[in-house]
Short mmCIF file of C-alpha atoms in Angstrom, two decimals:
data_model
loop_
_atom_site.label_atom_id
_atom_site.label_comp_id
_atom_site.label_asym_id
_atom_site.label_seq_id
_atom_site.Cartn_x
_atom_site.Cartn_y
_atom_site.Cartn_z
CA UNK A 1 144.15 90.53 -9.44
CA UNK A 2 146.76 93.33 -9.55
CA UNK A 3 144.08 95.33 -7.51
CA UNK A 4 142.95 92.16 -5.02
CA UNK A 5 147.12 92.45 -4.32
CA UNK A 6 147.13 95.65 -3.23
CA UNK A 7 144.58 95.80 -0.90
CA UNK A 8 145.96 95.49 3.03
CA UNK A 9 145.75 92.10 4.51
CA UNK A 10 144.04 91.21 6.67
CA UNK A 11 141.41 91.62 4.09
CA UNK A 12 137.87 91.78 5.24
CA UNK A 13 136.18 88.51 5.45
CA UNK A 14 133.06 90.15 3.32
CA UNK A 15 135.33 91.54 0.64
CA UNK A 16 136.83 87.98 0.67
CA UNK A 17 133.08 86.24 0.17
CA UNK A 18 132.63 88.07 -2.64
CA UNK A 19 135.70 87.82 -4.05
CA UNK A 20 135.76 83.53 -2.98
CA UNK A 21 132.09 83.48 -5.34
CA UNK A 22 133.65 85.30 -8.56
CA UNK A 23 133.82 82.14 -10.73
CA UNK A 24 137.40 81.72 -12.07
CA UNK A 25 138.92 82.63 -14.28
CA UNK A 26 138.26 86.64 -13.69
CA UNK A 27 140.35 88.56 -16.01
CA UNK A 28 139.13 90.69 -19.03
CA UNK A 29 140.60 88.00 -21.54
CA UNK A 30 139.01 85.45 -20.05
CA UNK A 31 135.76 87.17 -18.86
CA UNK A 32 135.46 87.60 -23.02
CA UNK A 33 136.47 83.84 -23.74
CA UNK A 34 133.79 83.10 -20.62
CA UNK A 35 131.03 85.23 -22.75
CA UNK A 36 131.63 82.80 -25.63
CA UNK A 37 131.11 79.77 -23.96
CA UNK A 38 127.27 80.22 -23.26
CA UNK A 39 126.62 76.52 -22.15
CA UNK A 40 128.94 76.27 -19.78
CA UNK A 41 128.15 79.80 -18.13
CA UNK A 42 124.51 79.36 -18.44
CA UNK A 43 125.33 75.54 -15.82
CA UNK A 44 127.78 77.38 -13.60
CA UNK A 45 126.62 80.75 -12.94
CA UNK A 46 123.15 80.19 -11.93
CA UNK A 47 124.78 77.83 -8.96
CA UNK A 48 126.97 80.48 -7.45
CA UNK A 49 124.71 83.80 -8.18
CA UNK A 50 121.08 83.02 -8.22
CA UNK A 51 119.44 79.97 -7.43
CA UNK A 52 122.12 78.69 -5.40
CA UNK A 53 123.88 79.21 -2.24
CA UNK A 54 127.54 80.75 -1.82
CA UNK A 55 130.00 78.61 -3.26
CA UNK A 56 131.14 75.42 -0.89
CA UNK A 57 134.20 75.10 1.18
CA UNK A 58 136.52 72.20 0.44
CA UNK A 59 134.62 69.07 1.63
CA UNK A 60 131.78 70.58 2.01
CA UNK A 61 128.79 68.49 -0.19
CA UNK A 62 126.69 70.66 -2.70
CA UNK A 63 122.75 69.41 -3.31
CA UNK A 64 123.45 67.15 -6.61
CA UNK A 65 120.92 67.75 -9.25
CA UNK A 66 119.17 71.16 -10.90
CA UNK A 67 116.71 71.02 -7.13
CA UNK A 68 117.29 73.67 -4.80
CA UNK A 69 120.83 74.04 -3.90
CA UNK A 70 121.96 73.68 -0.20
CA UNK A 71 123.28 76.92 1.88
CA UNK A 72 125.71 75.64 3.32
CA UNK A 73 123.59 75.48 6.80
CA UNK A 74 121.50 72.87 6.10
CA UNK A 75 118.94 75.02 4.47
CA UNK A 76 117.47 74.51 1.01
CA UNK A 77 117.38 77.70 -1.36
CA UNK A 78 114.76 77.25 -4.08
CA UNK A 79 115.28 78.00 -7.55
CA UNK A 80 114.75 81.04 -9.18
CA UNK A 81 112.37 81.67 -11.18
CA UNK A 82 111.26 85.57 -10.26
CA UNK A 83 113.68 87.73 -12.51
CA UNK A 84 110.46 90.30 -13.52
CA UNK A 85 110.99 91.08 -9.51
CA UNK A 86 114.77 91.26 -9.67
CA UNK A 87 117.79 90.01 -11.19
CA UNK A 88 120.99 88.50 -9.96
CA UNK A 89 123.96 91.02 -10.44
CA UNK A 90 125.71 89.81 -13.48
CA UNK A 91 129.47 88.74 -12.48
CA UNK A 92 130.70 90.99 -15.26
CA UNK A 93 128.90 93.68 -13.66
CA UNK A 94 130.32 92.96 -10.17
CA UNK A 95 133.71 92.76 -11.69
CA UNK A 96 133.15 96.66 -12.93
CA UNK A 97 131.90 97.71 -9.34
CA UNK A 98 134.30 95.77 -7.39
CA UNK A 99 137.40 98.62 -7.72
CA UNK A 100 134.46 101.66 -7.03
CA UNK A 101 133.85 99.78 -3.79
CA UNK A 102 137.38 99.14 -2.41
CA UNK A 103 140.31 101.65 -3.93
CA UNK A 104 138.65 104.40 -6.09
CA UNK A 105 136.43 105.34 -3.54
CA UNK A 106 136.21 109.73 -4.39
CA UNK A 107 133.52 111.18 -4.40
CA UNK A 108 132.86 111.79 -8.19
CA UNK A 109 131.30 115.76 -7.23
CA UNK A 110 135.08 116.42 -5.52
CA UNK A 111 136.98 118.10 -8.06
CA UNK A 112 140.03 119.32 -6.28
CA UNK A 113 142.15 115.77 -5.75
CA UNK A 114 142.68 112.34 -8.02
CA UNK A 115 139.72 110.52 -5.80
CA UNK A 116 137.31 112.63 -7.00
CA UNK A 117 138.58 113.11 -10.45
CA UNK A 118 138.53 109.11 -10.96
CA UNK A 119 135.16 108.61 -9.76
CA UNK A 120 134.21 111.50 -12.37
CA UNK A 121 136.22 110.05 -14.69
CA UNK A 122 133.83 106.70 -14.28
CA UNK A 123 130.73 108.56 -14.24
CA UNK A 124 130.99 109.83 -17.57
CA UNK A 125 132.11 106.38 -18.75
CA UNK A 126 128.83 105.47 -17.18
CA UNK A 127 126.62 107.80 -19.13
CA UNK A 128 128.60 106.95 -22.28
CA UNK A 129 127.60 103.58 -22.26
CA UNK A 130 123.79 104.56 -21.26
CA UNK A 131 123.80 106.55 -24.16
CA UNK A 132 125.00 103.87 -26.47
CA UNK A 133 122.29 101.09 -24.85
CA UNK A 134 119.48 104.10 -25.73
CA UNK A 135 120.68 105.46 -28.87
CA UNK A 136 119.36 108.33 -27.20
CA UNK A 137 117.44 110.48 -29.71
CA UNK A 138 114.05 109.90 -27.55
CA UNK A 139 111.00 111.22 -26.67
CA UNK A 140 106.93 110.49 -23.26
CA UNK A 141 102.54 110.27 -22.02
CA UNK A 142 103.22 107.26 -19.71
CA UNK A 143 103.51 103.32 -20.45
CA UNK A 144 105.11 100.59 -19.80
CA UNK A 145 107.05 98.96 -22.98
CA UNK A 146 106.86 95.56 -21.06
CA UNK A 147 104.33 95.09 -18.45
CA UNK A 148 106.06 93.14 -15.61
CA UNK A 149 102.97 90.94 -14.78
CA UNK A 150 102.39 89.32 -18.45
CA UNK A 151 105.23 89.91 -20.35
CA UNK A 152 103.02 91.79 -23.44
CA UNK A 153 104.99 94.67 -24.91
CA UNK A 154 102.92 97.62 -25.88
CA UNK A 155 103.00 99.72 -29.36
CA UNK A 156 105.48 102.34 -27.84
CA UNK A 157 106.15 103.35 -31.58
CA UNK A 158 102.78 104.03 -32.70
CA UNK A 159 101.87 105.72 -29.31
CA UNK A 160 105.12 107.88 -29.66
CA UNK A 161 103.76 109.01 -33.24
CA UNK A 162 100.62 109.81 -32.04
CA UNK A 163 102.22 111.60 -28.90
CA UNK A 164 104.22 113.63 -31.18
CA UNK A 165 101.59 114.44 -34.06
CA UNK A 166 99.54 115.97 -30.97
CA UNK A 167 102.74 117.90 -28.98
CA UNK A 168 102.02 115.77 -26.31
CA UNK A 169 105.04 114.39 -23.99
CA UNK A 170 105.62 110.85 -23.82
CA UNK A 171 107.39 108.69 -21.18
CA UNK A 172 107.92 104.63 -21.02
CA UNK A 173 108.68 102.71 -18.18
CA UNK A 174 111.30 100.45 -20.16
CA UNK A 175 112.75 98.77 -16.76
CA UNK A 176 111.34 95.59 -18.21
CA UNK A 177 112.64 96.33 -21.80
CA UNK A 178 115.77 97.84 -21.59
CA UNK A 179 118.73 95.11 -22.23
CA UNK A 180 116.22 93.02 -23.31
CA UNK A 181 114.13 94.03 -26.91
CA UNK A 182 115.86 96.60 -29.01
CA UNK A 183 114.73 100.50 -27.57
CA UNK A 184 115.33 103.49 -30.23
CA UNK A 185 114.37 106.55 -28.64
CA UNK A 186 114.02 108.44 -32.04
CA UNK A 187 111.99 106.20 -33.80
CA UNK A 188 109.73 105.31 -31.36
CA UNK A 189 109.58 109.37 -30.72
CA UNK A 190 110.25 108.66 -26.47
CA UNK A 191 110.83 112.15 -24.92
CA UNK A 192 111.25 110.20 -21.18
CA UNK A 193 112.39 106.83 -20.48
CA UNK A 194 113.23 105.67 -16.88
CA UNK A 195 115.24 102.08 -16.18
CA UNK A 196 116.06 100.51 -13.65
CA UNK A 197 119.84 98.74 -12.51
CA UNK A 198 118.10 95.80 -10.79
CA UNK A 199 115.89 94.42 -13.80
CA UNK A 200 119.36 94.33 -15.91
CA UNK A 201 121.54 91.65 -13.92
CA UNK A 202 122.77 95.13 -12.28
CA UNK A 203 122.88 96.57 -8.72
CA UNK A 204 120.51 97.86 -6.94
CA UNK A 205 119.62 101.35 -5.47
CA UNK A 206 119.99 102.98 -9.04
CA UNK A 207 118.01 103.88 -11.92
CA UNK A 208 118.52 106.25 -14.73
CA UNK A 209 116.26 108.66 -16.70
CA UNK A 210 116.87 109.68 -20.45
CA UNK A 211 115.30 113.35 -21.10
CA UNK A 212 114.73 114.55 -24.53
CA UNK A 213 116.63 117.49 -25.13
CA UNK A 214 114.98 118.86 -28.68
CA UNK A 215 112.17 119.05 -28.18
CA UNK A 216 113.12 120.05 -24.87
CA UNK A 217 111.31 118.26 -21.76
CA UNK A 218 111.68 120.73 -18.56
CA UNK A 219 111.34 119.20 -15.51
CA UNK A 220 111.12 120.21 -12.18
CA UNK A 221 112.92 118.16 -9.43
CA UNK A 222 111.34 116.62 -6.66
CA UNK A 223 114.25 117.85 -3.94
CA UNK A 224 116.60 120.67 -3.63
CA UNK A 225 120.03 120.30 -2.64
CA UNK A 226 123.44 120.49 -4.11
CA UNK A 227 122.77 121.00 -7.68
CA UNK A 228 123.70 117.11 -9.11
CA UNK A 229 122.45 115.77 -12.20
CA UNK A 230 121.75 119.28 -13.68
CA UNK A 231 119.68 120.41 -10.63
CA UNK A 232 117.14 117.21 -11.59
CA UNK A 233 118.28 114.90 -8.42
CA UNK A 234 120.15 116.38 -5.86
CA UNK A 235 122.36 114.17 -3.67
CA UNK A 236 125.94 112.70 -3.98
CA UNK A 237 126.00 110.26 -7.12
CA UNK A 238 127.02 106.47 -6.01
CA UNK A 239 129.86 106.19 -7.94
CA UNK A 240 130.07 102.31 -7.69
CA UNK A 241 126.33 101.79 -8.29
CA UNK A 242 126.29 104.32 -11.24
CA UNK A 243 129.62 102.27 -12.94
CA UNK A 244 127.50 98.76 -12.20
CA UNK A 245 124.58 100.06 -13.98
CA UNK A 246 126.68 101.31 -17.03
CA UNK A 247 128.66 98.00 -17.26
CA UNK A 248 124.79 96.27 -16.67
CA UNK A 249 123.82 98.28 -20.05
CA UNK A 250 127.68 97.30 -21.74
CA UNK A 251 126.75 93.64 -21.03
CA UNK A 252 122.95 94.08 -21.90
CA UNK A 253 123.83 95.07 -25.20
CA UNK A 254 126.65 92.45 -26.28
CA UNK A 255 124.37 89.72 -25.08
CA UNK A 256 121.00 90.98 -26.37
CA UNK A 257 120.75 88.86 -29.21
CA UNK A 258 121.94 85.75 -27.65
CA UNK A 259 119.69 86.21 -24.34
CA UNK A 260 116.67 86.74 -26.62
CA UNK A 261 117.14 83.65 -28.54
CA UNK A 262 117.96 81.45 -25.48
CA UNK A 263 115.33 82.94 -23.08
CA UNK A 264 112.40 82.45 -25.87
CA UNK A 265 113.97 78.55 -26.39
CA UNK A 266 113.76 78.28 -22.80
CA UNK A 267 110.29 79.59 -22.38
CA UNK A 268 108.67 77.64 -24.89
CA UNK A 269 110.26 74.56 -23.66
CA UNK A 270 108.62 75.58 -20.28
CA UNK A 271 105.08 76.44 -21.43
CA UNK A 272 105.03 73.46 -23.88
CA UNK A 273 105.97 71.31 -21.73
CA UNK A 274 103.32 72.27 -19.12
CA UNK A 275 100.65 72.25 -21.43
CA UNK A 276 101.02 68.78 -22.94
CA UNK A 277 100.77 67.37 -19.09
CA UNK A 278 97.81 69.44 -17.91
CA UNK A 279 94.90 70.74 -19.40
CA UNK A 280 92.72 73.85 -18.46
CA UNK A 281 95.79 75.78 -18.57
CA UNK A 282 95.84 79.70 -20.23
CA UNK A 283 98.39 81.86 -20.81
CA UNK A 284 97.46 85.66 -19.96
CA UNK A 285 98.45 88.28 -22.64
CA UNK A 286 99.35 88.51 -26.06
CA UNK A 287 101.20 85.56 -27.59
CA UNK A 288 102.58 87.32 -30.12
CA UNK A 289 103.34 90.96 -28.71
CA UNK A 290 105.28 89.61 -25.73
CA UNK A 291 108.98 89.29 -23.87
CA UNK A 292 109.47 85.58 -24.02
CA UNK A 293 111.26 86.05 -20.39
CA UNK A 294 107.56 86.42 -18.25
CA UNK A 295 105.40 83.90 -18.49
CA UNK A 296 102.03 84.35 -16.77
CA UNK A 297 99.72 80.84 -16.67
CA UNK A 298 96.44 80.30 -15.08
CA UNK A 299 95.94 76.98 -13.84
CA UNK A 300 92.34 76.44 -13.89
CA UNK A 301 90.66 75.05 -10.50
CA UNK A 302 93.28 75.58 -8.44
CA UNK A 303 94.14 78.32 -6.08
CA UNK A 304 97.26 80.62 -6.86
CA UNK A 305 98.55 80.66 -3.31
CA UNK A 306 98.17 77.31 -2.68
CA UNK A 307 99.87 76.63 -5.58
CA UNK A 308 102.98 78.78 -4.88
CA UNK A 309 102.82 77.56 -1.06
CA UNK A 310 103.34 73.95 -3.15
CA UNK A 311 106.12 74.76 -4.80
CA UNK A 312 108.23 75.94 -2.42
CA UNK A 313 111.27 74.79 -3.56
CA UNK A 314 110.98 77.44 -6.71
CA UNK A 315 110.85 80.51 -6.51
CA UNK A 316 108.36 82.19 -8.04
CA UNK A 317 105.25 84.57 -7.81
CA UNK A 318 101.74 85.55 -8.52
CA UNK A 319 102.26 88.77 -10.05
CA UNK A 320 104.27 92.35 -9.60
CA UNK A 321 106.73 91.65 -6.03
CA UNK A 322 105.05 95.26 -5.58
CA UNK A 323 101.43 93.63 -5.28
CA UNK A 324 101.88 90.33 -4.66
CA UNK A 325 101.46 90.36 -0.55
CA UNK A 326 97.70 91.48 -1.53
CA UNK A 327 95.33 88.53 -1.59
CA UNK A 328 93.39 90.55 -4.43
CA UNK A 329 93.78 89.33 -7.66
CA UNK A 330 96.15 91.03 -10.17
CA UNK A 331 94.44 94.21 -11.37
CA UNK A 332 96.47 93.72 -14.46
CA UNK A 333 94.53 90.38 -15.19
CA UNK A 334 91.34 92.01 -14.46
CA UNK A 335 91.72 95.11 -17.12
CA UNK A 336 92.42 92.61 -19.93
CA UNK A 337 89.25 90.66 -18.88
CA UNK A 338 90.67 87.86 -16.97
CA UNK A 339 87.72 85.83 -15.00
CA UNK A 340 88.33 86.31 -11.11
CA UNK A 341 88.64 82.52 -10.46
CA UNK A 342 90.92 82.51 -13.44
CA UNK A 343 92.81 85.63 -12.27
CA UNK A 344 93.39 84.27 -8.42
CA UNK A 345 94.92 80.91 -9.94
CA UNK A 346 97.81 82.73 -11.58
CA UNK A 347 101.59 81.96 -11.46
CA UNK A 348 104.06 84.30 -13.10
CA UNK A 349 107.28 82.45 -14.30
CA UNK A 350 110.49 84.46 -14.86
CA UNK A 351 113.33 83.12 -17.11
CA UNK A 352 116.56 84.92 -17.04
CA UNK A 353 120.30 85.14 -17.99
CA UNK A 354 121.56 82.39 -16.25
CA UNK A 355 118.41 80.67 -15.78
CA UNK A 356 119.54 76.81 -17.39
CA UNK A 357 117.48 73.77 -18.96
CA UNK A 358 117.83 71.58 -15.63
CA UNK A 359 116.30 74.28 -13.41
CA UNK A 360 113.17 74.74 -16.13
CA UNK A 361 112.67 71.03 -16.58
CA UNK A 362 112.73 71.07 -12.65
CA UNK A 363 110.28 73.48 -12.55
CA UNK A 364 107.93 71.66 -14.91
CA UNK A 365 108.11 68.75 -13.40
CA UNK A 366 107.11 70.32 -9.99
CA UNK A 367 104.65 72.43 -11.27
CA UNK A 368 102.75 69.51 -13.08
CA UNK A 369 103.05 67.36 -9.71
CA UNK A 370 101.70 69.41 -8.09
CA UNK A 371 98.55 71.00 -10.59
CA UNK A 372 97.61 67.37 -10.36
CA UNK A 373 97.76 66.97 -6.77
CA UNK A 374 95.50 70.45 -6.11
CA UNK A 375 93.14 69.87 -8.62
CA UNK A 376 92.39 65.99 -7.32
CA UNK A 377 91.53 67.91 -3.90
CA UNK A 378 89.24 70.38 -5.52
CA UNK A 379 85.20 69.79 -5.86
CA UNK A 380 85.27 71.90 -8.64
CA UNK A 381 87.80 70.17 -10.81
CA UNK A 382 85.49 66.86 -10.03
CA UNK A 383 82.17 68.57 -11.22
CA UNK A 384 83.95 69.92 -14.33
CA UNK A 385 85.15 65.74 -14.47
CA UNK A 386 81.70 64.94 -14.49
CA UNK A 387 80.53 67.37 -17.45
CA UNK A 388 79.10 69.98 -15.08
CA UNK A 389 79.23 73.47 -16.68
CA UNK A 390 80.18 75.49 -13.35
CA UNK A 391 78.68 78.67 -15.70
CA UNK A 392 75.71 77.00 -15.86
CA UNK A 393 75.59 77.06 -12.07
CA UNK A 394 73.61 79.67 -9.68
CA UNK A 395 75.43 79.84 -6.46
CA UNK A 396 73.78 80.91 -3.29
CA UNK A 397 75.73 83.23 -0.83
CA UNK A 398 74.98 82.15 2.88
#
């Protein structure tokens, strides 16, 4: 507040949005009391930062119930249910940007004056607290920990021994893992691990990469230019992008634990729930191996897009935001020996942070509605009614 205070009035009307849809109260103190109060944050948050629309004026009506939330327009915003694609920026992490973005605006590579000395000064905060979410004695040959389509977390521990017993790098996409299952660089024997801001409730535009420095991993950068990052990416750091992803990893790591345990009750709820109402459903992946958070179901006999064109008030996907504009089915599905008719009726389900109870009971409900209301439409899911075996079936091409 002492900060909000000194900025000049008028202030702008952005700056003023943003600072309108910070749900009180926003000091440290009570940003900690906030943290302990998980019920209440998980019903509030979610209505102000993700699913829902900016917070309403005085007099202005909100939608009523754990449905899509109005915009304030007249327009309906689904829910979300897509955090594999991106997450909302956690408020906590906002909080930590906001100052980077208004006062302390140096440029952190300008070491002759106080602007450029703070933003340095926050940098290496920054990297501190990276370091502390990686405990960051690492090692690389590449994988994902967490695919982003099904959830299923590889063996990045045994590959890293098996890397190392051979001197062979190894590097893991953790964007999906990091903040979410427990990462140790060491034992897992990681000599490269890339992350992502925007998978961790943090801004986006950044990323990070931890690099092994014994054994040392030399890499060559991809541009020239002023020498940043030790010569690896050249280009003025983003000092208020950097600080959100540092206080993304900060957060990440108090609320690990709690996330986990929530996020799995919440997923089970969802897939249980689903699966008592309709049958011919199959989850893709491991069921064991997995990150409770994606959920990938195949809903036999019925078509993927028309199912997501259905439920339109959620929002969801059928697979990686990076792939999902293609009309081919998931390649992912297909390399773990997915049928194709089994691979195009796919829905990918993505339970977060603030993701609540309300909004996955919602979501079930819809999703069940509407199974039923596909599958009544579809020949197939008649003949299969009838006792047909559609295997046993020779189908002419005209």
């Amino acid at each position: 507040m002492q900060l909000w205070r000194r900025l000049p009035a008028p202030r702008s009307p952005a700056a003023m949005l943003l600072w309108r849809r910070l749900p009180a109260p926003r000091s440290p103190a009570a940003m900690l009391l906030w943290r302990r109060l998980p019920a209440s944050r998980a019903a509030v948050l979610p209505r102000w930062f993700s699913a829902a629309a900016p917070r309403p004026a005085p007099g202005q009506a909100q939608a009523p119930g754990p449905g899509p939330s109005g915009d304030g327009v007249g327009a309906l915003r689904p829910l979300y249910m897509d955090v594999q694609a991106t997450t909302p920026l956690d408020p906590r992490v906002l909080d930590s940007m906001l100052p980077y973005l208004t006062a302390y605006y140096g440029n952190p590579h300008s070491r002759t004056h106080a602007y450029g000395w703070e933003s340095e000064a926050a940098m290496e905060k920054a990297r501190r607290e990276l370091e502390a979410a990686f405990r960051p004695d690492t090692s690389l040959v590449s994988v994902m920990t967490v695919n982003n389509e099904i959830g299923v977390k590889q063996p990045v521990g045994d590959i890293g021994e098996i890397c190392r017993a051979r001197k062979v790098f190894f590097h893991t996409d953790a964007a999906q893992a990091i903040g979410k299952v427990p990462m140790d660089v060491n034992d897992m024997k990681i000599d490269l691990m890339s992350i992502s801001g925007h998978k961790i409730y943090g801004p986006k535009g950044v990323g990070a990469i931890y690099v092994r420095r014994r054994p040392r991993v030399r890499l060559e950068p991809l541009q020239s230019g002023g020498g940043q990052e030790r010569g690896l990416r050249s280009g003025t750091v983003p000092t208020p992008l950097a600080v959100g992803l540092g206080a993304a990893c900060e957060v990440a790591q108090q609320e690990m634990e709690y996330d986990h345990k929530r996020i799995s009750q919440l997923a089970e709820r969802l897939v249980t729930n689903i699966m008592r109402e309709v049958p011919d459903v199959v989850m893709n992946g491991d069921r064991e191996h997995r990150y409770p958070g994606c959920i990938n179901l195949s809903f036999a006999y019925v078509e993927g897009e028309s199912l997501l064109m259905a439920l339109k008030d959620v929002a969801l996907s059928s697979g990686s935001a990076c792939t999902s504009a293609s009309l081919e089915p998931s390649y992912v599905l297909r390399a773990i020996g997915t049928d194709e008719d089994l691979a195009h009726s796919s829905i990918r389900f993505g339970i977060g942070r603030f993701t609540t109870e309300e909004e996955v009971d919602y979501t079930v409900r819809k999703c069940i509605q509407h199974v039923k209301r596909l599958r009544e439409m579809s020949p197939l899911w008649e003949m299969v009614q009838d006792g047909i075996d559609l295997k046993s079936i020779k189908w002419t091409q005209h």
